[in-house]
Amino acid sequence: MSIDLTRPQVMGILNVTPDSFSDGGRFASREAALRQADRLIQAGADIVDIGGESTRPGAQPVAVDEEIERVVPVIEVLCRHFDVPVSVDTSKPAVMRAAVEAGAGMLNDVNALQAPGVVEVAVQARVPVCLMHMQGEPRTMQQAPHYDDVVTEVRDFLLARAGACIEAGMSRDRIVLDPGFGFGKTLTHNLQLLKKLPVLADTDYPVLVGISRKSMLGAITGREVDERLAGSLAAAVLALEGGARILRVHDVAETRDVLAVWKAVRDLAPQ
């Protein structure tokens, strides 16, 4: 199933993990995951992004077989019952291969396809791929992140990874870039990336933004994770203004309203 990256898309988050930062454990069972997927789709999700391994700060790695067991059955059922593309959030080539065989139509890799053998799997899959920037690894990435120029360094890294994928045989129009808000960045780094998002969008690659409910919003507003809807929607507007094509969010219905209002204003004919 193709994904239209020429217009903004809303990607609904479905974590089938016991330890994700926002909804850890709520959708770990297959039945709960399927009910939540149905809610996301009914709310208007253009894509459902399924993750079987938490990448929150301090998260511990998950074995390949366990991750496959978490995500593949859910992907299979979703692809049978819903007419919405499914993305898999993973960095492991074996999980990617199993997910695509189960019907996944997008690969979302926080490690930007740097693991051994993973680029080859992604090229063979012939589906869109999201390359994300992360300084360090989830267990240690927030200990002391440092950049001389965060916007330039993130852009240059992502363009280099995109170039490596193209050199390996991937079609350019299948590549999406994600600056990786909260992944090895301080609050100031995150704000700089959001303010200067057009620098990344102007590369002509579609840009994915995932800020929904993240700790940067808590640092700004003082709100707990389940009280960050308003901050998440404000960030969504800023991301759209900056050129984002995919908004990766927990609150799909509310984000669709934001997108509708933003589009109505943008598309208004000159008077």
CSV table of C-alpha atoms in Angstrom, one decimal:
chain,number,residue,atom,x,y,z
A,1,MET,CA,0.0,0.0,0.0
A,2,SER,CA,1.5,3.3,-1.0
A,3,ILE,CA,2.0,6.3,1.3
A,4,ASP,CA,1.3,9.8,-0.2
A,5,LEU,CA,4.2,11.9,1.0
A,6,THR,CA,3.2,14.9,-1.1
A,7,ARG,CA,0.8,16.2,1.6
A,8,PRO,CA,1.0,16.2,5.4
A,9,GLN,CA,0.1,12.9,7.0
A,10,VAL,CA,-0.8,12.0,10.5
A,11,MET,CA,1.0,8.9,11.9
A,12,GLY,CA,-0.7,7.3,14.9
A,13,ILE,CA,1.7,5.8,17.5
A,14,LEU,CA,1.0,2.2,18.7
A,15,ASN,CA,3.6,0.9,21.2
A,16,VAL,CA,3.2,-2.8,21.9
A,17,THR,CA,5.8,-2.5,24.7
A,18,PRO,CA,5.7,-2.7,28.5
A,19,ASP,CA,7.9,0.4,29.0
A,20,SER,CA,7.3,3.2,26.5
A,21,PHE,CA,7.4,6.6,28.0
A,22,SER,CA,3.7,7.7,27.4
A,23,ASP,CA,1.6,4.5,27.3
A,24,GLY,CA,4.0,1.7,28.4
A,25,GLY,CA,2.1,-1.5,29.0
A,26,ARG,CA,-1.4,-0.2,28.0
A,27,PHE,CA,-1.3,-1.9,24.6
A,28,ALA,CA,1.2,-4.7,25.2
A,29,SER,CA,-1.4,-7.4,24.8
A,30,ARG,CA,-2.5,-8.3,21.3
A,31,GLU,CA,-6.1,-7.6,22.0
A,32,ALA,CA,-5.4,-4.2,23.5
A,33,ALA,CA,-3.1,-3.3,20.6
A,34,LEU,CA,-5.8,-4.1,18.0
A,35,ARG,CA,-8.4,-2.1,19.9
A,36,GLN,CA,-6.0,0.9,20.0
A,37,ALA,CA,-5.2,0.6,16.3
A,38,ASP,CA,-8.9,0.6,15.5
A,39,ARG,CA,-9.3,3.8,17.6
A,40,LEU,CA,-6.3,5.5,15.9
A,41,ILE,CA,-7.7,4.6,12.5
A,42,GLN,CA,-11.3,5.7,13.3
A,43,ALA,CA,-9.8,9.0,14.6
A,44,GLY,CA,-8.2,9.6,11.2
A,45,ALA,CA,-4.7,8.2,11.3
A,46,ASP,CA,-3.1,8.0,7.8
A,47,ILE,CA,-0.4,5.6,9.0
A,48,VAL,CA,-0.1,3.5,12.1
A,49,ASP,CA,3.4,3.2,13.5
A,50,ILE,CA,4.0,0.0,15.5
A,51,GLY,CA,6.9,-0.3,17.9
A,52,GLY,CA,8.0,-3.4,19.8
A,53,GLU,CA,11.0,-1.9,21.6
A,54,SER,CA,11.0,1.3,23.7
A,55,THR,CA,13.5,4.0,22.7
A,56,ARG,CA,12.8,6.3,25.6
A,57,PRO,CA,15.9,7.5,27.5
A,58,GLY,CA,17.4,4.7,29.6
A,59,ALA,CA,15.5,2.0,27.7
A,60,GLN,CA,17.0,-1.5,27.6
A,61,PRO,CA,17.4,-3.5,24.3
A,62,VAL,CA,14.9,-6.2,23.3
A,63,ALA,CA,15.9,-9.5,21.8
A,64,VAL,CA,15.1,-9.9,18.1
A,65,ASP,CA,12.7,-12.9,18.5
A,66,GLU,CA,10.8,-11.1,21.3
A,67,GLU,CA,10.4,-7.9,19.2
A,68,ILE,CA,9.1,-10.0,16.2
A,69,GLU,CA,6.6,-11.8,18.4
A,70,ARG,CA,5.3,-8.4,19.7
A,71,VAL,CA,4.9,-6.6,16.3
A,72,VAL,CA,4.3,-9.2,13.5
A,73,PRO,CA,1.0,-10.6,14.7
A,74,VAL,CA,-0.4,-7.1,15.1
A,75,ILE,CA,0.8,-6.1,11.7
A,76,GLU,CA,-0.8,-9.1,10.1
A,77,VAL,CA,-4.2,-8.5,11.6
A,78,LEU,CA,-4.1,-4.7,10.9
A,79,CYS,CA,-3.2,-5.4,7.2
A,80,ARG,CA,-6.1,-7.9,6.9
A,81,HIS,CA,-8.7,-5.7,8.4
A,82,PHE,CA,-7.8,-2.0,7.7
A,83,ASP,CA,-7.0,-0.1,4.6
A,84,VAL,CA,-4.3,2.0,6.2
A,85,PRO,CA,-0.5,1.7,5.8
A,86,VAL,CA,1.4,0.2,8.7
A,87,SER,CA,4.9,1.4,9.7
A,88,VAL,CA,7.2,-0.6,11.9
A,89,ASP,CA,9.5,1.3,14.3
A,90,THR,CA,12.6,-0.8,14.6
A,91,SER,CA,16.4,-0.8,13.9
A,92,LYS,CA,16.8,-4.6,13.5
A,93,PRO,CA,17.1,-6.1,9.9
A,94,ALA,CA,15.4,-9.3,11.0
A,95,VAL,CA,12.4,-7.4,12.4
A,96,MET,CA,12.2,-5.3,9.3
A,97,ARG,CA,12.2,-8.3,7.1
A,98,ALA,CA,9.5,-10.1,9.1
A,99,ALA,CA,7.4,-6.9,9.4
A,100,VAL,CA,7.4,-6.3,5.6
A,101,GLU,CA,6.6,-9.9,4.9
A,102,ALA,CA,3.6,-9.5,7.3
A,103,GLY,CA,2.4,-6.4,5.3
A,104,ALA,CA,4.2,-3.4,6.8
A,105,GLY,CA,4.5,-0.6,4.2
A,106,MET,CA,7.1,1.6,5.9
A,107,LEU,CA,10.3,1.2,8.0
A,108,ASN,CA,10.9,3.8,10.7
A,109,ASP,CA,14.5,3.5,12.1
A,110,VAL,CA,15.7,5.7,15.0
A,111,ASN,CA,19.2,4.5,14.1
A,112,ALA,CA,19.0,5.7,10.4
A,113,LEU,CA,19.8,2.2,9.0
A,114,GLN,CA,23.2,2.0,10.5
A,115,ALA,CA,23.1,-1.5,11.9
A,116,PRO,CA,25.0,-4.2,9.8
A,117,GLY,CA,23.0,-5.5,6.9
A,118,VAL,CA,20.0,-3.2,7.5
A,119,VAL,CA,20.4,-1.0,4.4
A,120,GLU,CA,20.3,-4.1,2.2
A,121,VAL,CA,17.1,-5.3,3.8
A,122,ALA,CA,15.5,-1.8,3.5
A,123,VAL,CA,16.5,-1.6,-0.2
A,124,GLN,CA,15.0,-5.0,-0.9
A,125,ALA,CA,11.8,-4.1,0.9
A,126,ARG,CA,11.0,-1.3,-1.6
A,127,VAL,CA,8.9,0.7,0.9
A,128,PRO,CA,9.4,4.2,2.3
A,129,VAL,CA,12.1,4.5,5.0
A,130,CYS,CA,12.4,7.1,7.8
A,131,LEU,CA,16.0,7.9,8.8
A,132,MET,CA,16.2,9.5,12.2
A,133,HIS,CA,19.1,11.3,13.9
A,134,MET,CA,20.1,10.2,17.4
A,135,GLN,CA,23.3,11.1,19.3
A,136,GLY,CA,24.4,8.1,21.2
A,137,GLU,CA,22.0,5.3,22.1
A,138,PRO,CA,18.7,5.2,24.1
A,139,ARG,CA,20.4,4.1,27.3
A,140,THR,CA,22.8,7.0,27.4
A,141,MET,CA,21.7,9.6,24.9
A,142,GLN,CA,20.4,12.2,27.4
A,143,GLN,CA,23.4,12.1,29.7
A,144,ALA,CA,25.4,15.0,28.1
A,145,PRO,CA,24.4,15.7,24.5
A,146,HIS,CA,26.6,18.3,22.8
A,147,TYR,CA,26.7,19.9,19.4
A,148,ASP,CA,28.7,22.9,18.0
A,149,ASP,CA,25.8,23.6,15.6
A,150,VAL,CA,22.9,21.2,16.2
A,151,VAL,CA,20.9,22.2,13.1
A,152,THR,CA,23.8,21.8,10.7
A,153,GLU,CA,25.1,18.6,12.3
A,154,VAL,CA,21.7,16.9,12.2
A,155,ARG,CA,21.1,18.0,8.6
A,156,ASP,CA,24.5,16.8,7.5
A,157,PHE,CA,24.1,13.5,9.2
A,158,LEU,CA,20.7,12.8,7.7
A,159,LEU,CA,21.8,13.8,4.2
A,160,ALA,CA,24.8,11.5,4.5
A,161,ARG,CA,22.6,8.6,5.6
A,162,ALA,CA,20.2,9.3,2.7
A,163,GLY,CA,23.2,9.4,0.3
A,164,ALA,CA,24.4,6.0,1.6
A,165,CYS,CA,20.9,4.5,1.1
A,166,ILE,CA,20.7,5.9,-2.5
A,167,GLU,CA,24.2,4.5,-3.2
A,168,ALA,CA,23.0,1.1,-2.0
A,169,GLY,CA,20.1,1.2,-4.5
A,170,MET,CA,17.3,2.9,-2.6
A,171,SER,CA,15.0,5.2,-4.6
A,172,ARG,CA,15.3,8.8,-3.4
A,173,ASP,CA,11.5,9.2,-3.3
A,174,ARG,CA,11.3,6.5,-0.6
A,175,ILE,CA,13.4,8.4,1.9
A,176,VAL,CA,12.0,10.4,4.8
A,177,LEU,CA,14.1,12.4,7.3
A,178,ASP,CA,13.5,12.8,11.1
A,179,PRO,CA,15.6,15.2,13.2
A,180,GLY,CA,15.0,13.0,16.3
A,181,PHE,CA,13.5,15.4,18.8
A,182,GLY,CA,14.5,14.2,22.3
A,183,PHE,CA,17.1,11.7,21.1
A,184,GLY,CA,20.4,13.0,22.4
A,185,LYS,CA,19.3,16.6,22.6
A,186,THR,CA,18.8,19.2,25.3
A,187,LEU,CA,15.7,21.4,25.4
A,188,THR,CA,17.6,24.1,23.6
A,189,HIS,CA,18.7,21.7,20.9
A,190,ASN,CA,15.1,20.6,20.4
A,191,LEU,CA,13.8,24.2,20.2
A,192,GLN,CA,16.6,25.2,17.7
A,193,LEU,CA,15.7,22.2,15.5
A,194,LEU,CA,12.0,23.1,15.6
A,195,LYS,CA,12.6,26.8,14.9
A,196,LYS,CA,14.9,26.0,12.0
A,197,LEU,CA,13.0,22.9,10.6
A,198,PRO,CA,12.8,24.6,7.1
A,199,VAL,CA,16.5,24.0,6.9
A,200,LEU,CA,15.8,20.3,6.8
A,201,ALA,CA,12.6,20.5,4.8
A,202,ASP,CA,14.4,22.5,2.1
A,203,THR,CA,16.5,19.5,1.3
A,204,ASP,CA,13.4,18.2,-0.7
A,205,TYR,CA,13.2,15.1,1.4
A,206,PRO,CA,9.9,14.7,3.3
A,207,VAL,CA,10.4,15.4,7.0
A,208,LEU,CA,8.8,13.5,9.9
A,209,VAL,CA,8.4,15.2,13.2
A,210,GLY,CA,7.7,13.3,16.5
A,211,ILE,CA,7.3,15.7,19.5
A,212,SER,CA,3.9,14.4,20.8
A,213,ARG,CA,3.9,14.4,24.6
A,214,LYS,CA,7.7,14.4,24.9
A,215,SER,CA,9.7,15.7,27.9
A,216,MET,CA,10.6,18.9,26.0
A,217,LEU,CA,7.0,19.9,26.3
A,218,GLY,CA,7.0,19.0,30.0
A,219,ALA,CA,10.1,21.1,30.5
A,220,ILE,CA,8.4,24.1,28.9
A,221,THR,CA,4.9,23.8,30.4
A,222,GLY,CA,5.5,21.9,33.6
A,223,ARG,CA,2.9,19.4,32.6
A,224,GLU,CA,3.0,15.6,33.2
A,225,VAL,CA,3.1,13.3,30.2
A,226,ASP,CA,-0.7,12.8,30.0
A,227,GLU,CA,-1.3,16.6,30.3
A,228,ARG,CA,0.7,17.7,27.3
A,229,LEU,CA,-2.0,17.7,24.6
A,230,ALA,CA,-2.0,21.5,24.2
A,231,GLY,CA,1.7,21.6,24.0
A,232,SER,CA,1.7,18.7,21.5
A,233,LEU,CA,-0.8,20.5,19.2
A,234,ALA,CA,1.2,23.8,19.4
A,235,ALA,CA,4.3,21.8,18.3
A,236,ALA,CA,2.3,20.3,15.5
A,237,VAL,CA,1.4,23.7,14.1
A,238,LEU,CA,5.0,24.8,14.3
A,239,ALA,CA,6.1,21.6,12.5
A,240,LEU,CA,3.6,22.1,9.7
A,241,GLU,CA,4.7,25.7,9.3
A,242,GLY,CA,8.3,24.4,9.1
A,243,GLY,CA,7.5,22.0,6.3
A,244,ALA,CA,6.8,18.7,8.1
A,245,ARG,CA,5.0,16.1,5.9
A,246,ILE,CA,4.4,13.5,8.7
A,247,LEU,CA,3.3,14.2,12.2
A,248,ARG,CA,3.9,11.2,14.5
A,249,VAL,CA,1.4,11.6,17.4
A,250,HIS,CA,-0.5,10.0,20.2
A,251,ASP,CA,-3.6,12.2,19.8
A,252,VAL,CA,-4.8,11.6,16.3
A,253,ALA,CA,-8.2,13.2,16.2
A,254,GLU,CA,-7.0,16.5,17.8
A,255,THR,CA,-4.0,16.6,15.4
A,256,ARG,CA,-6.3,16.1,12.4
A,257,ASP,CA,-8.3,19.2,13.5
A,258,VAL,CA,-5.1,21.1,13.7
A,259,LEU,CA,-4.1,20.0,10.2
A,260,ALA,CA,-7.6,20.9,8.9
A,261,VAL,CA,-7.4,24.4,10.2
A,262,TRP,CA,-3.8,24.9,9.1
A,263,LYS,CA,-4.7,23.6,5.6
A,264,ALA,CA,-7.8,25.8,5.3
A,265,VAL,CA,-5.8,28.9,6.0
A,266,ARG,CA,-2.9,27.8,3.8
A,267,ASP,CA,-5.2,27.0,0.8
A,268,LEU,CA,-7.3,30.2,1.1
A,269,ALA,CA,-7.4,31.9,-2.3
A,270,PRO,CA,-5.9,35.5,-2.4
A,271,GLN,CA,-8.6,38.2,-2.1
